[in-house]
Short mmCIF file of C-alpha atoms in Angstrom, two decimals:
data_model
loop_
_atom_site.label_atom_id
_atom_site.label_comp_id
_atom_site.label_asym_id
_atom_site.label_seq_id
_atom_site.Cartn_x
_atom_site.Cartn_y
_atom_site.Cartn_z
CA MET M 1 -86.47 -35.89 47.54
CA SER M 2 -85.66 -39.55 47.80
CA LEU M 3 -82.59 -40.94 49.50
CA ALA M 4 -81.88 -43.89 47.25
CA TYR M 5 -79.51 -45.59 49.70
CA ILE M 6 -81.81 -45.08 52.70
CA ASP M 7 -85.40 -45.33 51.45
CA LYS M 8 -86.11 -49.05 51.17
CA HIS M 9 -89.88 -48.79 50.70
CA LEU M 10 -89.40 -48.80 46.91
CA ASP M 11 -88.14 -52.39 47.18
CA ASP M 12 -91.70 -53.46 48.05
CA PRO M 13 -93.31 -54.92 44.88
CA ALA M 14 -96.69 -53.27 45.62
CA MET M 15 -95.04 -49.86 46.02
CA ARG M 16 -92.98 -50.43 42.86
CA ALA M 17 -96.16 -51.33 40.92
CA ALA M 18 -97.90 -48.19 42.20
CA VAL M 19 -94.96 -46.01 41.17
CA ASP M 20 -94.77 -47.67 37.74
CA SER M 21 -98.49 -47.14 37.16
CA LEU M 22 -98.17 -43.44 38.09
CA VAL M 23 -95.25 -43.04 35.70
CA ALA M 24 -97.17 -44.81 32.91
CA ALA M 25 -100.20 -42.58 33.49
CA GLU M 26 -98.01 -39.48 33.35
CA LEU M 27 -96.35 -40.63 30.13
CA ALA M 28 -99.75 -41.35 28.56
CA ALA M 29 -100.94 -37.87 29.53
CA MET M 30 -97.98 -36.20 27.85
CA LYS M 31 -98.65 -34.85 24.39
CA THR M 32 -96.71 -36.43 21.56
CA SER M 33 -94.94 -34.27 19.03
CA SER M 34 -96.97 -33.33 15.99
CA HIS M 35 -93.95 -32.23 13.97
CA PRO M 36 -94.30 -33.50 10.39
CA ALA M 37 -90.69 -34.67 10.25
CA LEU M 38 -91.45 -37.14 13.06
CA SER M 39 -94.45 -38.76 11.39
CA THR M 40 -94.29 -42.42 10.46
CA ASP M 41 -94.59 -41.53 6.77
CA ALA M 42 -91.53 -39.29 6.97
CA MET M 43 -89.61 -41.92 8.94
CA GLY M 44 -90.46 -44.57 6.34
CA ALA M 45 -89.36 -42.30 3.52
CA MET M 46 -85.96 -41.88 5.19
CA GLY M 47 -85.25 -45.57 4.72
CA ALA M 48 -86.15 -45.55 1.03
CA PRO M 49 -83.21 -45.09 -1.33
CA ALA M 50 -83.13 -41.73 -3.07
CA PRO M 51 -82.68 -41.60 -6.84
CA SER M 52 -79.09 -40.92 -7.74
CA ASN M 53 -78.28 -37.86 -9.82
CA ALA M 54 -74.89 -39.04 -10.99
CA ILE M 55 -72.48 -36.96 -13.02
CA ASP M 56 -73.48 -36.75 -16.68
CA THR M 57 -70.73 -38.61 -18.56
CA SER M 58 -72.34 -38.33 -21.98
CA ARG M 59 -69.99 -35.43 -22.79
CA LEU M 60 -67.01 -37.72 -22.24
CA GLN M 61 -68.12 -40.43 -24.65
CA LEU M 62 -66.47 -40.43 -28.07
CA ASN M 63 -69.49 -40.76 -30.33
CA PRO M 64 -69.36 -39.66 -33.96
CA PRO M 65 -72.26 -37.61 -35.28
CA ALA M 66 -75.42 -39.46 -36.21
CA LYS M 67 -75.56 -40.93 -39.76
CA ASN M 68 -78.03 -38.33 -40.93
CA GLN M 69 -75.63 -35.57 -39.75
CA SER M 70 -72.39 -37.04 -41.13
CA ASP M 71 -72.07 -34.09 -43.55
CA ASN M 72 -72.87 -31.48 -40.85
CA GLU M 73 -69.78 -29.48 -39.89
CA GLU M 74 -71.26 -28.34 -36.54
CA ALA M 75 -71.98 -31.95 -35.54
CA TRP M 76 -68.34 -32.88 -36.26
CA ALA M 77 -67.10 -29.81 -34.33
CA SER M 78 -69.22 -30.90 -31.36
CA ALA M 79 -67.82 -34.46 -31.61
CA VAL M 80 -64.23 -33.11 -31.71
CA ALA M 81 -64.97 -30.88 -28.67
CA ASN M 82 -66.33 -33.91 -26.84
CA ALA M 83 -63.19 -35.87 -27.78
CA HIS M 84 -60.97 -33.07 -26.41
CA ALA M 85 -63.02 -33.03 -23.18
CA ALA M 86 -62.68 -36.81 -22.86
CA VAL M 87 -58.91 -36.68 -23.42
CA GLU M 88 -58.56 -33.86 -20.87
CA HIS M 89 -60.66 -35.81 -18.42
CA GLN M 90 -58.44 -38.88 -18.84
CA ARG M 91 -55.31 -36.69 -18.46
CA THR M 92 -56.71 -35.28 -15.21
CA ARG M 93 -57.53 -38.77 -14.00
CA LEU M 94 -53.98 -39.92 -14.70
CA ALA M 95 -52.54 -36.92 -12.85
CA ASN M 96 -54.83 -37.63 -9.90
CA LEU M 97 -53.82 -41.29 -9.89
CA ALA M 98 -50.15 -40.32 -9.93
CA LEU M 99 -50.68 -37.96 -7.00
CA LEU M 100 -52.71 -40.62 -5.23
CA SER M 101 -50.01 -43.28 -5.63
CA ARG M 102 -47.32 -40.85 -4.47
CA TYR M 103 -49.03 -39.19 -1.47
CA ALA M 104 -52.12 -41.22 -0.53
CA ALA M 105 -50.37 -43.80 1.64
CA ASN M 106 -48.80 -41.13 3.85
CA ALA M 107 -52.02 -39.11 3.95
CA TRP M 108 -53.88 -42.26 4.97
CA ARG M 109 -51.36 -42.99 7.72
CA VAL M 110 -51.59 -39.41 9.00
CA HIS M 111 -55.38 -39.60 8.94
CA ASN M 112 -55.36 -42.92 10.82
CA TRP M 113 -52.95 -41.45 13.39
CA GLN M 114 -55.27 -38.47 13.86
CA LEU M 115 -58.25 -40.78 14.27
CA GLU M 116 -56.38 -42.92 16.80
CA ALA M 117 -55.40 -39.79 18.74
CA ALA M 118 -59.01 -38.61 18.72
CA VAL M 119 -60.22 -42.02 19.89
CA GLN M 120 -57.61 -42.04 22.67
CA ARG M 121 -58.65 -38.53 23.73
CA VAL M 122 -62.33 -39.50 23.82
CA ARG M 123 -61.52 -42.66 25.79
CA SER M 124 -59.51 -40.71 28.35
CA GLU M 125 -62.33 -38.16 28.65
CA ALA M 126 -64.82 -41.01 29.12
CA ASP M 127 -62.59 -42.56 31.79
CA ALA M 128 -62.36 -39.20 33.57
CA VAL M 129 -66.13 -38.79 33.48
CA LYS M 130 -66.59 -42.35 34.80
CA ALA M 131 -64.17 -41.62 37.64
CA GLN M 132 -66.00 -38.39 38.47
CA THR M 133 -69.31 -40.26 38.40
CA LEU M 134 -67.98 -42.96 40.75
CA ASP M 135 -66.58 -40.32 43.13
CA LEU M 136 -69.88 -38.43 43.06
CA ASN M 137 -71.88 -41.61 43.73
CA ARG M 138 -69.56 -42.58 46.60
CA ALA M 139 -69.86 -39.11 48.12
CA ARG M 140 -73.64 -39.20 47.68
CA LYS M 141 -73.88 -42.62 49.29
CA THR M 142 -71.71 -41.52 52.23
CA SER M 143 -73.78 -38.37 52.67
CA GLN M 144 -77.05 -40.28 52.48
CA MET M 145 -75.86 -42.92 54.94
CA ARG M 146 -74.76 -40.19 57.37
CA THR M 147 -78.03 -38.34 56.83
CA GLY M 148 -79.98 -41.59 57.21
CA ASN M 149 -78.38 -42.26 60.59
CA GLU M 150 -79.15 -38.71 61.66
CA LEU M 151 -82.75 -39.06 60.43
CA GLU M 152 -83.14 -42.30 62.41
CA LEU M 153 -81.88 -40.59 65.57
CA LEU M 154 -84.17 -37.61 65.02
CA GLU M 155 -87.13 -39.91 64.33
CA ALA M 156 -86.45 -41.85 67.53
CA ARG M 157 -86.19 -38.59 69.49
CA TRP M 158 -89.43 -37.34 67.92
CA ALA M 159 -91.19 -40.60 68.85
CA ALA M 160 -89.90 -40.31 72.43
CA LEU M 161 -91.08 -36.69 72.66
CA VAL M 162 -94.51 -37.59 71.23
CA ASP M 163 -94.72 -40.42 73.78
CA ALA M 164 -93.77 -38.02 76.58
CA VAL M 165 -96.40 -35.50 75.43
CA LEU M 166 -99.04 -38.23 75.33
CA ARG M 167 -98.07 -39.37 78.86
CA VAL M 168 -98.31 -35.78 80.10
CA ASP M 169 -101.73 -35.42 78.42
CA ILE M 170 -102.92 -38.66 80.02
CA ALA M 171 -101.55 -37.63 83.42
CA ASN M 172 -103.16 -34.21 82.97
CA GLY M 173 -106.48 -35.87 82.16
CA ILE M 174 -106.19 -38.11 85.24
CA LEU M 175 -105.35 -35.12 87.45
CA GLU M 176 -108.24 -33.10 86.03
CA ALA M 177 -110.57 -36.03 86.70
CA GLU M 178 -109.25 -36.29 90.30
CA ILE M 179 -109.65 -32.52 90.80
CA GLU M 180 -113.19 -32.70 89.50
CA GLU M 181 -113.91 -35.63 91.79
CA LEU M 182 -112.46 -33.81 94.81
CA GLU M 183 -114.40 -30.67 93.97
CA THR M 184 -117.55 -32.74 93.75
CA GLU M 185 -116.81 -34.37 97.13
CA LEU M 186 -116.05 -31.05 98.78
CA GLY M 187 -118.88 -29.26 97.03
CA VAL M 188 -116.58 -26.71 95.60
CA SER M 189 -117.47 -25.41 92.18
CA ALA M 190 -114.86 -24.00 89.95
#
């Protein structure tokens, strides 16, 4: 685990380059998705406009029967039915326009008010999350600084203990050499 506020070795450009190269190698080793929806062909097709299947308004047009069917009673009945459908469609449109002119402004205001309330709620949630993030980062920095100081003290103590052990080993080696020399002088064998 890295202590971001304590470990300064990542500030070294050579170390940063080594880390970046390891990350790039790991990313290159990762398999890319082979899902067909993520292919470049599928992505390109998403940008292309789709053909529009609009509502068929041919029923609402008031066309008389064709000239060769002007004597055909069924053709005239169909034309009259189309005329009734067109009139009913226009009547419905007028009713909708009347309702729209009467209620749409208030509905629009209510909708805008709801959107503004939702935006305000999301902003306040975002502010709360930002505050939590700042508090967490402050606490983490304080903890890491405290831990860093403790690690420095422990590292200094460890270095002193290693130095003491080395001195004892050296002194032990010197004493063993002196004992060996004395034994040689006295002719005593161990």
